[in-house]
């Protein structure tokens, strides 16, 4: 988490009091003390519910698997081979114990960032019995005072001891999540890094495929204050090297300092050591507040950028398994609708209390303390224990059908586009094939163009050699011919002025295409407004044009109904706003207030199967239950009005519009004429064909989790509360019935129950006419056909993992 003051504690960064055990004595103790194992004397509470592991590990028949490491579902520990000869990352590393199948590495800035912002994903990975390694870039030493704010006699400042106490708390929390016993012992060793220093590697003895790595660099000690000696200062080049901050009990004997390049090499070397198939990092582009400050801790932001640079280095190394990446929102997620059920939030809070050492029992035998007493004052943080939010990878439009049962599916592996293909309805999936250039962010979306070609859109991060080179742009790749290869990525630029003003905080794109083949792309910018850019005749593009909106969050979604009307929907913390367009090249009406309640911000939209408007799928806060909102076409005879509309032409406004030229990177178009985000008329809403939607509940109690809802082939698919794929039959009102039309607002009919699969879900499920596609943490595509909707776990045969 980083800053003690954020939890209500006073800032004591300038405190000069010293502990009786000074930094020098701590260093001396380290030099003479053998590497030790964390032990405890008190039994621990039980961690995860026993059913969670069973739900993750057990599956049913029916899902086909294809992809890198698709057969690696066996829970078999193995010793990974050492890396090959010296390459772009550096010399070979020592072998480590991992498991076959999915291998997850988490990279965070501080001890507790994983518990606050990545859990329950972390606990779900631990429950699978497969490899998980958490890497902590800084020591998290703060002011060195391990005490609650209201402690009447706090100890004197000792940064080395406080860093050790936080380590003890993390070890206890992980041991409890993995074994049910917070005192389960660890082995602590010092390992050389490819940056030329030494890191601490902790291995859980009961489950040696679970590891913690402590890089132990100095933290910033401020959310966004001027701290040159920090990851931020090192990234920006304000300091040439950042020094270590070793904990009092670490087996690392010698201090060191890393340059920017050495940090990248260190983290890339750790990736090579643990060979992940899936990597979790914090959000590298969290945006800024209205006053210009960061919405997240600067260590989180720049730690994530160092992780991105290391992932780029690792992706270029030969022989590694292909990997996916998931990013996580930080501080600001506490101000957004809650995504966890009360039971899941309570389990997350129990883990945080273990880390915070709330009971004060001496279960570790370390004078430094057995946990982080600063967090004990507010172990839930600022609403963080009740929620988790992915900041990328939530599109459900990454699969597209073709003629005669053919289909395509897309993901991002090794920071490149991964393509799967099914040549016919009865055929299996082939792939993935990696194509295009690198730097692609996790999560892509796709759409089918007139004539049968497919377009894929995403965002791309450019790192560059200097801090000022960092940027994110929207990119597009289109098939050269139906069923053929994909052309290189084309940049559509960004509505952002530069990285510094908004930290490149743009959403993943959504897109629609009209009958003339003109694509319009939508993104939310760092000011939380909607922007659009439209293709022009001759392959040219208009400028980015602002479409307005206020406090937009998450990613936009878009759909085109049977009559060619386009609808774009974007969540806010309290509702969903909509924009519509009735004809090719016409103006956009919006933002329209839909009247929907708050959602968890993860939306998916599809054309109605009967040709009557658009259906939106979302989940309710706290319960995670599934809802369906049906926006009917204006000819359906369903009355309704929506207030709050404006009319915005997408082309012909903004800087450079109408010229056909792609604006220079960082240019900002002028506001669109006619923009009115505050008020409107029911007549304008009616002209746009937008009506207050009929909302239908989908019985989902028990399976409720977070993330988008996939729909296709008569099935619904979600990430369940245990993190695995869950599918069910669509409610009867949503399925086309021969010779009949649905009754507006009718309750869903009888449906099959939900079936949970045997693999943890990466990203979101995607629907196709024949079933549901999903990607696992091993990078493999799983296919659940409509005629046998029972997601399965292990693949029927061994397949070699995709390697680069």
Short mmCIF file of N, CA and C in Angstrom, two decimals, residues 115-209:
data_model
loop_
_atom_site.label_atom_id
_atom_site.label_comp_id
_atom_site.label_asym_id
_atom_site.label_seq_id
_atom_site.Cartn_x
_atom_site.Cartn_y
_atom_site.Cartn_z
N UNK A 115 -2.31 -7.96 -1.22
CA UNK A 115 -3.44 -8.31 -0.36
C UNK A 115 -4.59 -7.32 -0.50
N UNK A 116 -4.28 -6.04 -0.68
CA UNK A 116 -5.33 -5.04 -0.81
C UNK A 116 -5.94 -5.04 -2.22
N UNK A 117 -5.11 -5.17 -3.26
CA UNK A 117 -5.58 -4.87 -4.61
C UNK A 117 -5.65 -6.07 -5.55
N UNK A 118 -5.01 -7.19 -5.20
CA UNK A 118 -5.04 -8.37 -6.08
C UNK A 118 -5.80 -9.54 -5.47
N UNK A 119 -6.16 -9.46 -4.24
CA UNK A 119 -6.94 -10.51 -3.61
C UNK A 119 -8.44 -10.24 -3.82
N UNK A 120 -9.25 -11.27 -4.11
CA UNK A 120 -9.03 -12.71 -3.92
C UNK A 120 -8.37 -13.46 -5.07
N UNK A 121 -7.93 -12.77 -6.13
CA UNK A 121 -7.23 -13.49 -7.20
C UNK A 121 -6.03 -14.24 -6.65
N UNK A 122 -5.29 -13.61 -5.72
CA UNK A 122 -4.13 -14.27 -5.13
C UNK A 122 -4.52 -15.54 -4.40
N UNK A 123 -5.54 -15.46 -3.56
CA UNK A 123 -5.98 -16.64 -2.80
C UNK A 123 -6.46 -17.74 -3.73
N UNK A 124 -7.13 -17.38 -4.81
CA UNK A 124 -7.61 -18.39 -5.75
C UNK A 124 -6.46 -19.11 -6.44
N UNK A 125 -5.40 -18.39 -6.76
CA UNK A 125 -4.23 -19.04 -7.34
C UNK A 125 -3.56 -19.97 -6.33
N UNK A 126 -3.48 -19.54 -5.08
CA UNK A 126 -2.89 -20.40 -4.05
C UNK A 126 -3.70 -21.68 -3.88
N UNK A 127 -5.01 -21.59 -4.05
CA UNK A 127 -5.87 -22.76 -3.86
C UNK A 127 -5.74 -23.79 -4.96
N UNK A 128 -5.19 -23.42 -6.11
CA UNK A 128 -5.09 -24.37 -7.21
C UNK A 128 -3.99 -25.40 -7.01
N UNK A 129 -3.03 -25.11 -6.14
CA UNK A 129 -1.90 -26.01 -5.99
C UNK A 129 -0.85 -25.83 -7.07
N UNK A 130 -0.89 -24.70 -7.75
CA UNK A 130 0.11 -24.43 -8.79
C UNK A 130 0.95 -23.22 -8.40
N UNK A 131 1.99 -22.99 -9.16
CA UNK A 131 3.01 -22.02 -8.77
C UNK A 131 2.48 -20.60 -8.67
N UNK A 132 2.87 -19.93 -7.60
CA UNK A 132 2.62 -18.50 -7.46
C UNK A 132 3.81 -17.87 -6.77
N UNK A 133 4.32 -16.80 -7.36
CA UNK A 133 5.44 -16.05 -6.80
C UNK A 133 5.07 -14.59 -6.73
N UNK A 134 5.25 -13.96 -5.58
CA UNK A 134 5.00 -12.54 -5.42
C UNK A 134 6.34 -11.82 -5.25
N UNK A 135 6.53 -10.78 -6.04
CA UNK A 135 7.77 -10.00 -6.03
C UNK A 135 7.45 -8.62 -5.47
N UNK A 136 8.18 -8.20 -4.43
CA UNK A 136 7.99 -6.90 -3.78
C UNK A 136 9.20 -6.03 -4.10
N UNK A 137 8.98 -4.93 -4.81
CA UNK A 137 10.10 -4.13 -5.29
C UNK A 137 10.73 -3.29 -4.19
N UNK A 138 9.92 -2.74 -3.28
CA UNK A 138 10.48 -1.91 -2.22
C UNK A 138 10.35 -2.62 -0.88
N UNK A 139 11.10 -2.13 0.09
CA UNK A 139 11.04 -2.70 1.44
C UNK A 139 9.79 -2.24 2.19
N UNK A 140 9.17 -1.14 1.76
CA UNK A 140 8.00 -0.63 2.47
C UNK A 140 8.32 -0.12 3.85
N UNK A 141 9.49 0.48 3.99
CA UNK A 141 9.97 0.84 5.33
C UNK A 141 9.26 2.03 5.95
N UNK A 142 8.61 2.88 5.14
CA UNK A 142 7.87 4.04 5.64
C UNK A 142 8.72 4.85 6.64
N UNK A 143 8.13 5.18 7.79
CA UNK A 143 8.87 5.95 8.79
C UNK A 143 9.53 5.06 9.82
N UNK A 144 9.36 3.76 9.70
CA UNK A 144 10.01 2.83 10.60
C UNK A 144 9.32 2.59 11.92
N UNK A 145 8.12 3.15 12.12
CA UNK A 145 7.41 3.00 13.39
C UNK A 145 6.30 1.96 13.19
N UNK A 146 6.43 0.83 13.81
CA UNK A 146 5.44 -0.25 13.66
C UNK A 146 4.42 -0.13 14.78
N UNK A 147 3.46 0.77 14.59
CA UNK A 147 2.45 1.01 15.62
C UNK A 147 1.21 1.62 15.01
N UNK A 148 0.08 1.39 15.69
CA UNK A 148 -1.16 2.09 15.34
C UNK A 148 -1.04 3.57 15.70
N UNK A 149 -1.88 4.36 15.08
CA UNK A 149 -1.84 5.79 15.38
C UNK A 149 -2.16 6.08 16.84
N UNK A 150 -3.07 5.27 17.41
CA UNK A 150 -3.50 5.54 18.78
C UNK A 150 -2.67 4.80 19.82
N UNK A 151 -1.58 4.21 19.42
CA UNK A 151 -0.72 3.50 20.37
C UNK A 151 -0.16 4.51 21.37
N UNK A 152 -0.39 4.32 22.69
CA UNK A 152 0.09 5.31 23.67
C UNK A 152 1.61 5.30 23.84
N UNK A 153 2.24 4.19 23.50
CA UNK A 153 3.71 4.14 23.65
C UNK A 153 4.32 3.44 22.44
N UNK A 154 4.33 4.11 21.30
CA UNK A 154 4.87 3.48 20.09
C UNK A 154 6.36 3.25 20.21
N UNK A 155 6.88 2.26 19.53
CA UNK A 155 8.33 2.04 19.55
C UNK A 155 9.04 3.14 18.78
N UNK A 156 10.31 3.26 19.04
CA UNK A 156 11.12 4.23 18.30
C UNK A 156 11.26 3.77 16.85
N UNK A 157 11.55 4.71 15.99
CA UNK A 157 11.66 4.41 14.56
C UNK A 157 12.82 3.46 14.29
N UNK A 158 12.56 2.43 13.51
CA UNK A 158 13.59 1.50 13.07
C UNK A 158 13.12 0.94 11.72
N UNK A 159 13.60 1.53 10.66
CA UNK A 159 13.12 1.16 9.33
C UNK A 159 13.45 -0.27 8.97
N UNK A 160 14.60 -0.75 9.37
CA UNK A 160 14.96 -2.14 9.08
C UNK A 160 14.02 -3.10 9.80
N UNK A 161 13.68 -2.79 11.05
CA UNK A 161 12.79 -3.66 11.81
C UNK A 161 11.36 -3.60 11.27
N UNK A 162 10.91 -2.39 10.89
CA UNK A 162 9.55 -2.29 10.36
C UNK A 162 9.43 -3.05 9.04
N UNK A 163 10.45 -2.97 8.18
CA UNK A 163 10.44 -3.74 6.93
C UNK A 163 10.37 -5.23 7.24
N UNK A 164 11.08 -5.67 8.28
CA UNK A 164 11.04 -7.08 8.67
C UNK A 164 9.65 -7.47 9.19
N UNK A 165 9.03 -6.61 9.96
CA UNK A 165 7.69 -6.91 10.48
C UNK A 165 6.69 -7.07 9.34
N UNK A 166 6.79 -6.23 8.33
CA UNK A 166 5.88 -6.34 7.19
C UNK A 166 6.13 -7.66 6.44
N UNK A 167 7.39 -8.05 6.33
CA UNK A 167 7.68 -9.35 5.72
C UNK A 167 7.04 -10.47 6.55
N UNK A 168 7.19 -10.40 7.85
CA UNK A 168 6.59 -11.43 8.70
C UNK A 168 5.08 -11.49 8.50
N UNK A 169 4.44 -10.33 8.37
CA UNK A 169 3.01 -10.32 8.14
C UNK A 169 2.61 -10.93 6.82
N UNK A 170 3.38 -10.66 5.78
CA UNK A 170 3.10 -11.26 4.46
C UNK A 170 3.29 -12.77 4.51
N UNK A 171 4.36 -13.21 5.14
CA UNK A 171 4.59 -14.66 5.22
C UNK A 171 3.44 -15.35 5.97
N UNK A 172 2.99 -14.73 7.05
CA UNK A 172 1.88 -15.32 7.81
C UNK A 172 0.60 -15.36 6.96
N UNK A 173 0.33 -14.27 6.23
CA UNK A 173 -0.90 -14.21 5.43
C UNK A 173 -0.87 -15.26 4.32
N UNK A 174 0.25 -15.40 3.64
CA UNK A 174 0.34 -16.38 2.56
C UNK A 174 0.29 -17.80 3.11
N UNK A 175 0.98 -18.04 4.20
CA UNK A 175 0.94 -19.38 4.79
C UNK A 175 -0.49 -19.75 5.18
N UNK A 176 -1.22 -18.80 5.74
CA UNK A 176 -2.59 -19.07 6.15
C UNK A 176 -3.49 -19.31 4.94
N UNK A 177 -3.34 -18.50 3.88
CA UNK A 177 -4.15 -18.73 2.69
C UNK A 177 -3.84 -20.08 2.05
N UNK A 178 -2.57 -20.47 2.07
CA UNK A 178 -2.17 -21.69 1.36
C UNK A 178 -2.36 -22.96 2.17
N UNK A 179 -2.17 -22.89 3.50
CA UNK A 179 -2.20 -24.10 4.33
C UNK A 179 -3.23 -24.05 5.44
N UNK A 180 -3.79 -22.88 5.73
CA UNK A 180 -4.68 -22.74 6.88
C UNK A 180 -3.96 -22.46 8.17
N UNK A 181 -2.62 -22.37 8.13
CA UNK A 181 -1.82 -22.19 9.34
C UNK A 181 -0.84 -21.05 9.10
N UNK A 182 -1.02 -19.95 9.82
CA UNK A 182 -0.14 -18.81 9.60
C UNK A 182 1.29 -19.07 10.06
N UNK A 183 1.50 -20.10 10.84
CA UNK A 183 2.84 -20.41 11.35
C UNK A 183 3.58 -21.41 10.48
N UNK A 184 2.98 -21.84 9.38
CA UNK A 184 3.66 -22.79 8.49
C UNK A 184 5.00 -22.19 8.07
N UNK A 185 6.11 -22.91 8.24
CA UNK A 185 7.43 -22.30 8.12
C UNK A 185 7.86 -22.03 6.69
N UNK A 186 8.78 -21.08 6.56
CA UNK A 186 9.38 -20.67 5.29
C UNK A 186 10.89 -20.88 5.35
N UNK A 187 11.47 -21.13 4.19
CA UNK A 187 12.92 -21.10 4.06
C UNK A 187 13.31 -19.77 3.44
N UNK A 188 14.28 -19.09 4.06
CA UNK A 188 14.71 -17.78 3.59
C UNK A 188 16.15 -17.86 3.11
N UNK A 189 16.38 -17.49 1.87
CA UNK A 189 17.72 -17.55 1.30
C UNK A 189 18.01 -16.27 0.53
N UNK A 190 19.28 -16.01 0.31
CA UNK A 190 19.72 -14.88 -0.50
C UNK A 190 20.09 -15.39 -1.88
N UNK A 191 19.63 -14.70 -2.92
CA UNK A 191 19.93 -15.12 -4.29
C UNK A 191 20.47 -13.93 -5.06
N UNK A 192 21.49 -14.14 -5.89
CA UNK A 192 22.00 -13.04 -6.70
C UNK A 192 20.99 -12.66 -7.77
N UNK A 193 20.96 -11.40 -8.14
CA UNK A 193 20.07 -10.92 -9.18
C UNK A 193 20.87 -10.56 -10.43
N UNK A 194 20.16 -10.45 -11.52
CA UNK A 194 20.82 -10.06 -12.76
C UNK A 194 21.11 -8.57 -12.81
N UNK A 195 20.66 -7.86 -11.81
CA UNK A 195 21.03 -6.46 -11.70
C UNK A 195 22.32 -6.25 -10.94
N UNK A 196 22.92 -7.33 -10.46
CA UNK A 196 24.18 -7.23 -9.76
C UNK A 196 24.08 -7.14 -8.26
N UNK A 197 22.86 -7.15 -7.72
CA UNK A 197 22.68 -7.13 -6.27
C UNK A 197 22.21 -8.48 -5.77
N UNK A 198 21.52 -8.48 -4.66
CA UNK A 198 21.02 -9.71 -4.03
C UNK A 198 19.59 -9.49 -3.58
N UNK A 199 18.77 -10.49 -3.78
CA UNK A 199 17.38 -10.46 -3.31
C UNK A 199 17.17 -11.58 -2.31
N UNK A 200 16.14 -11.43 -1.50
CA UNK A 200 15.74 -12.50 -0.59
C UNK A 200 14.65 -13.33 -1.25
N UNK A 201 14.83 -14.65 -1.23
CA UNK A 201 13.83 -15.58 -1.76
C UNK A 201 13.30 -16.42 -0.61
N UNK A 202 11.99 -16.36 -0.37
CA UNK A 202 11.33 -17.15 0.67
C UNK A 202 10.48 -18.22 0.01
N UNK A 203 10.59 -19.44 0.48
CA UNK A 203 9.84 -20.57 -0.07
C UNK A 203 9.04 -21.22 1.04
N UNK A 204 7.75 -21.42 0.82
CA UNK A 204 6.88 -22.06 1.80
C UNK A 204 7.21 -23.56 1.83
N UNK A 205 7.69 -24.06 2.94
CA UNK A 205 8.19 -25.44 2.99
C UNK A 205 7.10 -26.46 2.70
N UNK A 206 5.88 -26.21 3.17
CA UNK A 206 4.81 -27.16 2.93
C UNK A 206 4.39 -27.20 1.47
N UNK A 207 4.59 -26.10 0.75
CA UNK A 207 4.23 -26.01 -0.66
C UNK A 207 5.31 -25.20 -1.36
N UNK A 208 6.40 -25.86 -1.73
CA UNK A 208 7.58 -25.13 -2.22
C UNK A 208 7.41 -24.46 -3.57
N UNK A 209 6.26 -24.60 -4.21
CA UNK A 209 6.00 -23.85 -5.43
C UNK A 209 5.41 -22.47 -5.13
#
